[in-house]
PDB file of C-alpha atoms and ligand atoms in Angstrom:
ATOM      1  CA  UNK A 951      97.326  64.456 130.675  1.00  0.00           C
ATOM      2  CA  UNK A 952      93.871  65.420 131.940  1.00  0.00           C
ATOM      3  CA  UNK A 953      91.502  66.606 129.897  1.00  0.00           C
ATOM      4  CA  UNK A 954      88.597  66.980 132.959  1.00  0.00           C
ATOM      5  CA  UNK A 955      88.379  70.420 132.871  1.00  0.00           C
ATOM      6  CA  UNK A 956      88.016  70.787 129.048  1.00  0.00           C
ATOM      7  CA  UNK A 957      85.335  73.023 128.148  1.00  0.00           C
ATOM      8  CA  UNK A 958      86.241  74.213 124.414  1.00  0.00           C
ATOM      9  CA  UNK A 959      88.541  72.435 121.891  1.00  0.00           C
ATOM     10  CA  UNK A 960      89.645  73.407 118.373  1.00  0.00           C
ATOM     11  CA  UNK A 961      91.306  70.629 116.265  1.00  0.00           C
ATOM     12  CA  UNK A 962      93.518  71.719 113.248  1.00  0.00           C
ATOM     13  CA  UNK A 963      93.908  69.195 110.629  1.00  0.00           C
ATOM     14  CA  UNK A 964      96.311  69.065 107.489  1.00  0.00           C
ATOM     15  CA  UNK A 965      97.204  66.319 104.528  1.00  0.00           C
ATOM     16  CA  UNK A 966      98.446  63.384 106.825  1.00  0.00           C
ATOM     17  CA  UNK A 967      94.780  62.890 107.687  1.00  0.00           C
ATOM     18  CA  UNK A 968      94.174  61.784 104.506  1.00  0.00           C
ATOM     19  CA  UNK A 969      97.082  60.530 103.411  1.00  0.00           C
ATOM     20  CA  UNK A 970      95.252  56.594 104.655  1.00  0.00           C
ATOM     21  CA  UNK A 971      92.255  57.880 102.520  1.00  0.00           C
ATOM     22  CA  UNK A 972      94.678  57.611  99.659  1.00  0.00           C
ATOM     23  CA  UNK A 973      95.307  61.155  99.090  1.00  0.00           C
ATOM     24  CA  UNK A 974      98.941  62.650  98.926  1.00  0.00           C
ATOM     25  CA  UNK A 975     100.979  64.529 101.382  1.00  0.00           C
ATOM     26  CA  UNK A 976     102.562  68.052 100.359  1.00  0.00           C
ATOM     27  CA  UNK A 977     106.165  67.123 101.580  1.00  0.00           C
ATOM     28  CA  UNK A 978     108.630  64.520 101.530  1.00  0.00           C
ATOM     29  CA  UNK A 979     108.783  61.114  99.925  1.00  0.00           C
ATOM     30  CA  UNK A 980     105.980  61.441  96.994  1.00  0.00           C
ATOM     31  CA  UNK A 981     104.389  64.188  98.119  1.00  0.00           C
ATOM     32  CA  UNK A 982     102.531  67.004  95.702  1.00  0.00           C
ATOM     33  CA  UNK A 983     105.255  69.421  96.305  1.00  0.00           C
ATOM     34  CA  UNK A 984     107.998  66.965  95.155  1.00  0.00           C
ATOM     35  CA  UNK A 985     109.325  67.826  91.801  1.00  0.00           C
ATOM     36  CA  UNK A 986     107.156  70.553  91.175  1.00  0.00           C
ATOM     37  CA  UNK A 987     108.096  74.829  91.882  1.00  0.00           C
ATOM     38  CA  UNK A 988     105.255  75.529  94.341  1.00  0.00           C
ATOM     39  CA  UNK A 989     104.917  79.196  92.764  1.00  0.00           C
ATOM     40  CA  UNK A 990     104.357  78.058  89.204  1.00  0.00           C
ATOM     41  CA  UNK A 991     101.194  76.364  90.247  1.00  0.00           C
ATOM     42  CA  UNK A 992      99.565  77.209  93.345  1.00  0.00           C
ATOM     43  CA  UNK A 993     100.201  81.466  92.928  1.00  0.00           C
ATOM     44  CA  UNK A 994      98.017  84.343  91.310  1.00  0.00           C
ATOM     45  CA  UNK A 995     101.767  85.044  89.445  1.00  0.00           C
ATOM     46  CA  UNK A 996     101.387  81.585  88.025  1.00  0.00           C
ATOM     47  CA  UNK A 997      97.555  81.651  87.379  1.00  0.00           C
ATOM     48  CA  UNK A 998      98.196  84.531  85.721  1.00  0.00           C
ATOM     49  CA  UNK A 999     100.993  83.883  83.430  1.00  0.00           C
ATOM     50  CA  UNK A1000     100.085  80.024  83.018  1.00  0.00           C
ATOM     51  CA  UNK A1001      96.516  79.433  83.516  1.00  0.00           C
ATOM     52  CA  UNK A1002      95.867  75.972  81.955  1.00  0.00           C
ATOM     53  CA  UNK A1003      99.424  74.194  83.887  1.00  0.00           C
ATOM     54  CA  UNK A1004      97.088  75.615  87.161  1.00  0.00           C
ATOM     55  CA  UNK A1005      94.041  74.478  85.851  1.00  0.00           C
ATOM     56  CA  UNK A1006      95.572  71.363  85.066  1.00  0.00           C
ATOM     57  CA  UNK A1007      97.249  70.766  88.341  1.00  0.00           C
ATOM     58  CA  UNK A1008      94.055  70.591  90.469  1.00  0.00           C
ATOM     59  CA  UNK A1009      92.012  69.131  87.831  1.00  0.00           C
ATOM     60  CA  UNK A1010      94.244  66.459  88.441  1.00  0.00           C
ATOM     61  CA  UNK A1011      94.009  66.399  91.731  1.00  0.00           C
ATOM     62  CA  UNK A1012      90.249  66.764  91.907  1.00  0.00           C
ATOM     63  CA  UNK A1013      89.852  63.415  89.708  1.00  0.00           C
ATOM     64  CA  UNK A1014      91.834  61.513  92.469  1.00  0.00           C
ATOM     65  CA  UNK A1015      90.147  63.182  95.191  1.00  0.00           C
ATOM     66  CA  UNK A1016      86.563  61.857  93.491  1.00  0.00           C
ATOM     67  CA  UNK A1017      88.196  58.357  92.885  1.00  0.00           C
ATOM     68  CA  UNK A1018      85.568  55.652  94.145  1.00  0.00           C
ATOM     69  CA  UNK A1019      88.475  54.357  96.382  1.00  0.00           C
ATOM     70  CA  UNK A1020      89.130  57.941  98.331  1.00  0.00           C
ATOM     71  CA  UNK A1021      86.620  58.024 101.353  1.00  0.00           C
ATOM     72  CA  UNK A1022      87.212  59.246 104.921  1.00  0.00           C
ATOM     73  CA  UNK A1023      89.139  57.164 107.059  1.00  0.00           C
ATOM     74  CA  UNK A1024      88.873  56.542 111.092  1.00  0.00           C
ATOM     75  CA  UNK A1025      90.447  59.831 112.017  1.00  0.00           C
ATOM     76  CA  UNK A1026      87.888  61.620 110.142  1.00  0.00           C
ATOM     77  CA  UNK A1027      85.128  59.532 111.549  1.00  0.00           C
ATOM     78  CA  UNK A1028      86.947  60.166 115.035  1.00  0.00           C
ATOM     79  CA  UNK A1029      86.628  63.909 115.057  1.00  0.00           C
ATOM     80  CA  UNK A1030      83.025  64.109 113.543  1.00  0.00           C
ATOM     81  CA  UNK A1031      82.007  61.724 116.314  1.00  0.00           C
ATOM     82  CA  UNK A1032      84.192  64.188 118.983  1.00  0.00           C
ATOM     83  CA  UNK A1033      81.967  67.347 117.675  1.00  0.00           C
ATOM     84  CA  UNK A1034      78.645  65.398 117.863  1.00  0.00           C
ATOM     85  CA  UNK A1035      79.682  64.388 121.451  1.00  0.00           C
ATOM     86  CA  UNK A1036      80.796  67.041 122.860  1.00  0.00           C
ATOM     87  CA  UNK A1037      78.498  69.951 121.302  1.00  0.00           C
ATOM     88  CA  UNK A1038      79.385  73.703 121.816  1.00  0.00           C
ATOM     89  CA  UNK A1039      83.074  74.504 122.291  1.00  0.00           C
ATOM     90  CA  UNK A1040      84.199  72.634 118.931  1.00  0.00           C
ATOM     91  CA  UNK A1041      85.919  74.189 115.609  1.00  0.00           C
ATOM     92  CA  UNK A1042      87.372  71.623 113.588  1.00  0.00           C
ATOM     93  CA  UNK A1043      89.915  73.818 111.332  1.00  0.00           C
ATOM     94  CA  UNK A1044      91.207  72.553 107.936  1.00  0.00           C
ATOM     95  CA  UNK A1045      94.200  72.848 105.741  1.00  0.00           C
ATOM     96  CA  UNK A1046      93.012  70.719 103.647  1.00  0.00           C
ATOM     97  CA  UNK A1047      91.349  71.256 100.428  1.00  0.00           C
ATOM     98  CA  UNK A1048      89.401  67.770  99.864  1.00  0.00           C
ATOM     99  CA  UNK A1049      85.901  67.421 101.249  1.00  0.00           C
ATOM    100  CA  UNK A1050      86.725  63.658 103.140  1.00  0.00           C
ATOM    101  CA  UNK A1051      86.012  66.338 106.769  1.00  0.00           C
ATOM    102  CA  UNK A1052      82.240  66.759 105.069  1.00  0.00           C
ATOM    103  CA  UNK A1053      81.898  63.504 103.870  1.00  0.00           C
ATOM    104  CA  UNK A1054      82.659  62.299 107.156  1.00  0.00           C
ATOM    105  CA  UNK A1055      79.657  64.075 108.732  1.00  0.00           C
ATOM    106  CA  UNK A1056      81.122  66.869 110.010  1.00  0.00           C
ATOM    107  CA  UNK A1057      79.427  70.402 109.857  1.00  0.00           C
ATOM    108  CA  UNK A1058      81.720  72.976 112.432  1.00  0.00           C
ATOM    109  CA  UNK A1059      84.628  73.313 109.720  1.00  0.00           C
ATOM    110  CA  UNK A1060      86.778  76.271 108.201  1.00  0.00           C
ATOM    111  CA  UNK A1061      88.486  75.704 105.446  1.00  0.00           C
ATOM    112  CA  UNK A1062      90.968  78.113 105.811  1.00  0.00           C
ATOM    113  CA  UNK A1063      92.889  77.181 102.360  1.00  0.00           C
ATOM    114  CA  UNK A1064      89.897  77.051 100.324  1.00  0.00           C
ATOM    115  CA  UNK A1065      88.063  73.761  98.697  1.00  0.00           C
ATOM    116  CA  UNK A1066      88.943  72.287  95.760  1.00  0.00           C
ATOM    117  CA  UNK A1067      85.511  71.078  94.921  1.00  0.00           C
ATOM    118  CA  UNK A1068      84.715  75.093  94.513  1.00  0.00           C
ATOM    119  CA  UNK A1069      85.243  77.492  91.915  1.00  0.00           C
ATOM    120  CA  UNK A1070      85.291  81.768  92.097  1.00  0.00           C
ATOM    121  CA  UNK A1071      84.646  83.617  89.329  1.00  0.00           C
ATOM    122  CA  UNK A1072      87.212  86.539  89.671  1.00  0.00           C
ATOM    123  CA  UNK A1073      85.316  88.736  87.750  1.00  0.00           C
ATOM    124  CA  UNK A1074      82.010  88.567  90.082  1.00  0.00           C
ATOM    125  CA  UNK A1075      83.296  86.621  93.212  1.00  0.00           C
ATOM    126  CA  UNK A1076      80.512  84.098  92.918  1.00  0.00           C
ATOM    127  CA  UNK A1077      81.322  80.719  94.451  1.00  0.00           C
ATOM    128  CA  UNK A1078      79.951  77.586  93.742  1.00  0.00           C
ATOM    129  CA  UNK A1079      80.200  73.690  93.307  1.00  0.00           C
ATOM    130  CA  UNK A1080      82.593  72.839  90.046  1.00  0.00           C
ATOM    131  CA  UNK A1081      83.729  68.735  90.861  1.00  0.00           C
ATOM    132  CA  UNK A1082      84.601  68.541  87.146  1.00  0.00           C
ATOM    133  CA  UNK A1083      87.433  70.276  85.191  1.00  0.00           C
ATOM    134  CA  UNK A1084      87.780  73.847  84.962  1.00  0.00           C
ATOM    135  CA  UNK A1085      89.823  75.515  81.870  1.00  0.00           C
ATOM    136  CA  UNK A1086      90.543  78.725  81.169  1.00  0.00           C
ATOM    137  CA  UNK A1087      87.550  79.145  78.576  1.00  0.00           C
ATOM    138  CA  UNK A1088      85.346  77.988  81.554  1.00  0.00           C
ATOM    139  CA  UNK A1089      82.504  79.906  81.982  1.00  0.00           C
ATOM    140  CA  UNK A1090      80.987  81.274  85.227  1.00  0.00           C
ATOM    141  CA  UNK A1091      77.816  80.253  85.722  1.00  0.00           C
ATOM    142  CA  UNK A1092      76.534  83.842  87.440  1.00  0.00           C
ATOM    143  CA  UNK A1093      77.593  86.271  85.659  1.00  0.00           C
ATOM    144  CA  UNK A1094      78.116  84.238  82.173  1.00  0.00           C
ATOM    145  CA  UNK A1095      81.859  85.767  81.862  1.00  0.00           C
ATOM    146  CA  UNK A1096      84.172  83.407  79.824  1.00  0.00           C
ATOM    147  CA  UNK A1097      87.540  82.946  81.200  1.00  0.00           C
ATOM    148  CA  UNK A1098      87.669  84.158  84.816  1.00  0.00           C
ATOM    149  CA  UNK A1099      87.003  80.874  86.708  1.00  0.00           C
ATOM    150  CA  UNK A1100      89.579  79.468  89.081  1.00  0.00           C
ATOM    151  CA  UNK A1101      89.641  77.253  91.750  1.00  0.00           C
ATOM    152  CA  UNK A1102      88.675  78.195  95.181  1.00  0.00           C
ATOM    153  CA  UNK A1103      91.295  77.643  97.135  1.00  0.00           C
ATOM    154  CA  UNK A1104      94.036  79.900  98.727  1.00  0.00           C
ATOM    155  CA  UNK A1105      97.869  79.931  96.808  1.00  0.00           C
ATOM    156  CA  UNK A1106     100.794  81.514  98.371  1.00  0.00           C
ATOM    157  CA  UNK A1107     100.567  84.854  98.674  1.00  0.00           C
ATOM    158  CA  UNK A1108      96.735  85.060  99.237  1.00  0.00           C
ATOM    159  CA  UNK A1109      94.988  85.414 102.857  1.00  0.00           C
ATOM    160  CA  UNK A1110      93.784  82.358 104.275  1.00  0.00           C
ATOM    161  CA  UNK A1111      90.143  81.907 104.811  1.00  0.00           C
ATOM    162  CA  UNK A1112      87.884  82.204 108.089  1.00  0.00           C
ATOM    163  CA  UNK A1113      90.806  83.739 110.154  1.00  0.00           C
ATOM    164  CA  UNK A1114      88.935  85.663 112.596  1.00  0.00           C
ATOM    165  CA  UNK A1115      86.583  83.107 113.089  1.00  0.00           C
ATOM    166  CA  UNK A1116      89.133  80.397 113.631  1.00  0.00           C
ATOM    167  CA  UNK A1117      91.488  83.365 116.310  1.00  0.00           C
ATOM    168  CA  UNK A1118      88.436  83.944 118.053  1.00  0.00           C
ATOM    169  CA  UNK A1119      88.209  80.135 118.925  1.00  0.00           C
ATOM    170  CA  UNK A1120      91.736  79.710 119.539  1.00  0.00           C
ATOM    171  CA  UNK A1121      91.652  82.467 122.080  1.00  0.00           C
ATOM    172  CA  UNK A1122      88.818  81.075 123.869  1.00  0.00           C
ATOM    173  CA  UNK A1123      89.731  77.348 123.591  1.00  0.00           C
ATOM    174  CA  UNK A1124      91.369  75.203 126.249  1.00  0.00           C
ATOM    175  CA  UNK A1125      92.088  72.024 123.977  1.00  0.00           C
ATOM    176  CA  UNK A1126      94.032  72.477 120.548  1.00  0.00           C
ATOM    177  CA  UNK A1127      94.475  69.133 119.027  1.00  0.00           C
ATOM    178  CA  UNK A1128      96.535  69.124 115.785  1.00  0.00           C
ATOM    179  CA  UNK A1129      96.836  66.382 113.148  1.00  0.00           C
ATOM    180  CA  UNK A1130      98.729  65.354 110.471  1.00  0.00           C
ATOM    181  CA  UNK A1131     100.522  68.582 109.683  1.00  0.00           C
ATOM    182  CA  UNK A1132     104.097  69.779 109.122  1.00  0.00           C
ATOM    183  CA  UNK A1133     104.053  72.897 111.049  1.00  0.00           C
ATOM    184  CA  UNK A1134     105.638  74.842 107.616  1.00  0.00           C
ATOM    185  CA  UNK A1135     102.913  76.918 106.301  1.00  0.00           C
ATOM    186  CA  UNK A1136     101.974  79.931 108.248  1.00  0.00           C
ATOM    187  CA  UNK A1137      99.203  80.945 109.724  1.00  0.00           C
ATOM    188  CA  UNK A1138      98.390  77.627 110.889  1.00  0.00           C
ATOM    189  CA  UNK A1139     101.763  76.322 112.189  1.00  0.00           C
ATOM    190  CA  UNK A1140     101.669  79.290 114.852  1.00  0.00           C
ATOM    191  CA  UNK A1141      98.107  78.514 116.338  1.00  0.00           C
ATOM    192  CA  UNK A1142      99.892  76.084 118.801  1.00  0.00           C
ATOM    193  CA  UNK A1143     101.612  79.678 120.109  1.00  0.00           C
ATOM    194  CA  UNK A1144      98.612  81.595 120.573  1.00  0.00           C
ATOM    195  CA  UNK A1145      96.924  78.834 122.502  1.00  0.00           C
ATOM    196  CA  UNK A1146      99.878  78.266 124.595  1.00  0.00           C
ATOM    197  CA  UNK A1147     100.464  81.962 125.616  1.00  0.00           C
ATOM    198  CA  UNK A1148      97.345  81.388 127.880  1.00  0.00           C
ATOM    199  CA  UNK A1149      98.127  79.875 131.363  1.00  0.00           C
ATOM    200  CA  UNK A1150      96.366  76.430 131.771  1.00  0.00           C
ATOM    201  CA  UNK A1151      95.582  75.924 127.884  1.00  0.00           C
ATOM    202  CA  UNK A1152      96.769  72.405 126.713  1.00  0.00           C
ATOM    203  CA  UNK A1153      98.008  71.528 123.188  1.00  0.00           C
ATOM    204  CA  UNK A1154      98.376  67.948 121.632  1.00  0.00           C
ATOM    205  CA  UNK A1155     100.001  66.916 118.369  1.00  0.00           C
ATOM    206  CA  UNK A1156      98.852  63.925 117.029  1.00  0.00           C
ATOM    207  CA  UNK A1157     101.198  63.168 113.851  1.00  0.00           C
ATOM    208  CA  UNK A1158     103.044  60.231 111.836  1.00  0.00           C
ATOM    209  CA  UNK A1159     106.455  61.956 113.678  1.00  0.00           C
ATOM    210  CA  UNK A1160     106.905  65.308 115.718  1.00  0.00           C
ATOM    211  CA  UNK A1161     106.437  67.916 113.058  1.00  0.00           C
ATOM    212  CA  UNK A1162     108.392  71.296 113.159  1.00  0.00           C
ATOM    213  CA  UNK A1163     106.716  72.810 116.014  1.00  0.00           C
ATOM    214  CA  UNK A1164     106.505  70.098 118.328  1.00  0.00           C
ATOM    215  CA  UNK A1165     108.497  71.281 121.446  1.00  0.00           C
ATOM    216  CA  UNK A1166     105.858  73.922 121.592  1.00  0.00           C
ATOM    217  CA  UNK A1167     103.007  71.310 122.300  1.00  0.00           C
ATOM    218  CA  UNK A1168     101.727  70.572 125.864  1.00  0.00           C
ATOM    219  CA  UNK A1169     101.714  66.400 124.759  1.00  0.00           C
ATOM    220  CA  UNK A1170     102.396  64.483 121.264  1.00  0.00           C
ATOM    221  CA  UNK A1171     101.347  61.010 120.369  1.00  0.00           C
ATOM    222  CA  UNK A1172     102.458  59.565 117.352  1.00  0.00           C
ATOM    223  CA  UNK A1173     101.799  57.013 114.950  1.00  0.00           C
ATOM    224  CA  UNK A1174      99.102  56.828 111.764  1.00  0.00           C
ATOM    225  CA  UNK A1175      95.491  59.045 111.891  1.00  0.00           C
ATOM    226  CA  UNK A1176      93.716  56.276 111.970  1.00  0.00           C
ATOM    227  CA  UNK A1177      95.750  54.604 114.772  1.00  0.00           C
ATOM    228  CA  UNK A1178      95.988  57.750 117.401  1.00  0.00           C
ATOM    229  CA  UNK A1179      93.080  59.942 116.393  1.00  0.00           C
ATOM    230  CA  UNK A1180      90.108  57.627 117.606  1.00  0.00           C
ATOM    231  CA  UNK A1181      92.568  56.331 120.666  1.00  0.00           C
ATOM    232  CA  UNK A1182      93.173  60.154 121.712  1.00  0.00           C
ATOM    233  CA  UNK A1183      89.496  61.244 121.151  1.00  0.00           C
ATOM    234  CA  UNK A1184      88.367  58.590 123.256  1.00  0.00           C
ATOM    235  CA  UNK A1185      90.390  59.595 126.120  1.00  0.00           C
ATOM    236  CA  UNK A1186      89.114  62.944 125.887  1.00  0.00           C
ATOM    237  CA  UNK A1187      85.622  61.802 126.020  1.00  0.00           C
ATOM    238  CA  UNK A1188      86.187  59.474 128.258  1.00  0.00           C
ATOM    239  CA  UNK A1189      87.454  62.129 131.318  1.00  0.00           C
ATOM    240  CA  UNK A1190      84.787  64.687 130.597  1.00  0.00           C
ATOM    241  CA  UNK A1191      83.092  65.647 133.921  1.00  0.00           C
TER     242      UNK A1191
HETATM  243  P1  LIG B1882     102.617  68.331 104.792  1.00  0.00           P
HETATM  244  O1  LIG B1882     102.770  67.444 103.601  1.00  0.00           O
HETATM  245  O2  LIG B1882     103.584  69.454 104.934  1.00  0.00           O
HETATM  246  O3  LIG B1882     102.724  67.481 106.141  1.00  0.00           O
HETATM  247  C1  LIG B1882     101.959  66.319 106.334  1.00  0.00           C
HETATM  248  C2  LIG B1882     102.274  65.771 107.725  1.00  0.00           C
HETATM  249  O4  LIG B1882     101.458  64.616 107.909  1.00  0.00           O
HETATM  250  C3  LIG B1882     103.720  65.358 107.958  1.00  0.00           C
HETATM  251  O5  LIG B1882     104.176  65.859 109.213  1.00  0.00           O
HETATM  252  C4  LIG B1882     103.656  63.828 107.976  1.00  0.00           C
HETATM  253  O6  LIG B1882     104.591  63.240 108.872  1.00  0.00           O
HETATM  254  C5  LIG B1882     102.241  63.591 108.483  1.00  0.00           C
HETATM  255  N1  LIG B1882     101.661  62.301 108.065  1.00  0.00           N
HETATM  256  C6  LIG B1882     101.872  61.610 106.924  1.00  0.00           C
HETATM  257  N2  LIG B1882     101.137  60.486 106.905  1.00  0.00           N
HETATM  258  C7  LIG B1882     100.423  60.465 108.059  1.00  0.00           C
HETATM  259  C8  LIG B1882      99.497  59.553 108.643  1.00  0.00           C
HETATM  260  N3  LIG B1882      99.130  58.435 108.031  1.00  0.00           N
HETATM  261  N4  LIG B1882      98.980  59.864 109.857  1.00  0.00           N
HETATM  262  C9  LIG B1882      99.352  60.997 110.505  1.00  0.00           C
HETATM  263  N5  LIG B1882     100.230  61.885 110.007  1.00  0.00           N
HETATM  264  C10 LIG B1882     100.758  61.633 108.794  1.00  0.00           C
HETATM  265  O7  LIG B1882     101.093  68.856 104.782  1.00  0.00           O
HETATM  266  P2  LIG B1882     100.453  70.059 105.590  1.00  0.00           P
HETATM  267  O8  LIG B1882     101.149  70.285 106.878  1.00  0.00           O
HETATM  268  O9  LIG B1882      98.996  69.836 105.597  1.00  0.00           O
HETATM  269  O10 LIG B1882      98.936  74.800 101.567  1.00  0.00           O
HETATM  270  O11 LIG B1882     100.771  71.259 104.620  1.00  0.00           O
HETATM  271  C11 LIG B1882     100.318  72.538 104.965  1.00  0.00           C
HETATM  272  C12 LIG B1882     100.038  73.326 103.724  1.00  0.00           C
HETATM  273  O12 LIG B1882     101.189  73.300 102.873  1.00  0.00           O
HETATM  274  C13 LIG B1882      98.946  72.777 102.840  1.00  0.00           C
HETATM  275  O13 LIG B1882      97.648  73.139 103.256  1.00  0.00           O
HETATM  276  C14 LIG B1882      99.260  73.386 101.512  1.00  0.00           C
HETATM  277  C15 LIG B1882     100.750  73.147 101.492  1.00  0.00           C
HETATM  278  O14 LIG B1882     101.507  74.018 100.735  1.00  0.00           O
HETATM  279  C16 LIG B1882      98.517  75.443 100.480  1.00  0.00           C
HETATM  280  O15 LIG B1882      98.433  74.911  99.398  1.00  0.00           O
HETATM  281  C17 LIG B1882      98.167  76.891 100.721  1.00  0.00           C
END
């Protein structure tokens, strides 16, 4: 492939980034979704009807995330060193809720499902820092209401975050690099499409195996984040006129 001609990139990232920082996958063997009903935890239905099984779900996976042995690994190193190289023309997009993308250095980031690390008071819409449990007699912290905290992060059913933001690069890149995603969860499994439907546009999955999508990627390497992230980014440094 030849990445000369590069001149904007957008890299989409999801769980198997971290999954070598020690953090779980969604799917398959172990993952979060194993075992549990998706919609009676990560829904407004089940917020609503259940709020401390919600509370307690991410609570739980807050303490792991803040675990002295979860840091960022290579690949997150890798892409934080791409932005600083390569300046304007970079949007690193996450599915991901942790904060190992920030920790890592870098700054150009959407969260599009949220943070975990956040809470929004539904009754004023502040947001704001919360790293330690939230119940459902938490208090916000703006508007002093008792009982309307929840995490800030997007459940199924709810609009991802940042979208026009994150189409506005995708129409204007001519790199989109994903990693470490499925390809199930709409929006982000059909950015590949949108960036292909331009002539010339190239599109690399860099992933454990070929996810879901990956016939409609320009290239694919495979193998661990930590393993094909730095080797890929290095290539594309490496040909840039
Ligand atoms: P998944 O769990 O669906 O997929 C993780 C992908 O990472 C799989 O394709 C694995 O093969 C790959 N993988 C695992 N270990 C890896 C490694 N060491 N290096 C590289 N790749 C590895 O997670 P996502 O695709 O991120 O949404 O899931 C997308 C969304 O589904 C999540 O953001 C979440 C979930 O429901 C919401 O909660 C809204």
């Amino acid at each position: 492939m030849d990445f000369s001609d590069i001149k904007s990139i957008v890299v989409l990232t999801g769980a198997g980034i971290s999954k070598e920082s020690g953090l779980d996958t969604f799917r398959g063997e172990g993952g979060l979704w194993q075992g549990v009903r998706v919609e009676e935890v990560a829904s407004p239905q089940a917020f609503n009807s259940n709020p401390e099984l919600v509370h307690s779900f991410y609570n739980i996976r807050k303490e792991k995330l803040l675990n002295d042995a979860v840091k960022p690994n290579a690949a997150h190193q890798a892409l934080r060193r791409l932005e600083q190289e390569w300046g304007d023309g970079f949007l690193l997009v996450t599915q991901n809720v942790d904060d190992l993308h920030e920790r890592a250095g870098s700054e150009k980031l959407v969260h599009m499902h949220g943070e975990i690390l956040k809470g929004r008071c539904t009754a004023c819409q502040a947001v704001m820092s919360w790293t330690g449990d939230m119940n459902a007699q938490s208090q916000c912290p703006n508007c002093n209401a008792v009982g309307t905290m929840r995490v800030n992060v997007v459940w199924f059913g709810e609009m991802p975050m940042g979208m026009d933001k994150i189409y506005t690069a995708l129409e204007n890149c001519d790199l989109f690099i994903s990693v470490g995603t499925s390809g199930n969860v709409y929006p982000a499994a059909g950015f590949v499409q949108v960036v292909s439907a331009r002539n010339g546009a190239q599109s690399v999955e860099l992933n454990l195996e070929p996810s879901l999508n990956a016939a409609q990627f320009t290239g694919g390497y495979y193998g661990p984040a930590t393993e094909v992230v730095p080797e890929f980014i290095d290539k594309v440094l490496a040909q840039r006129r």
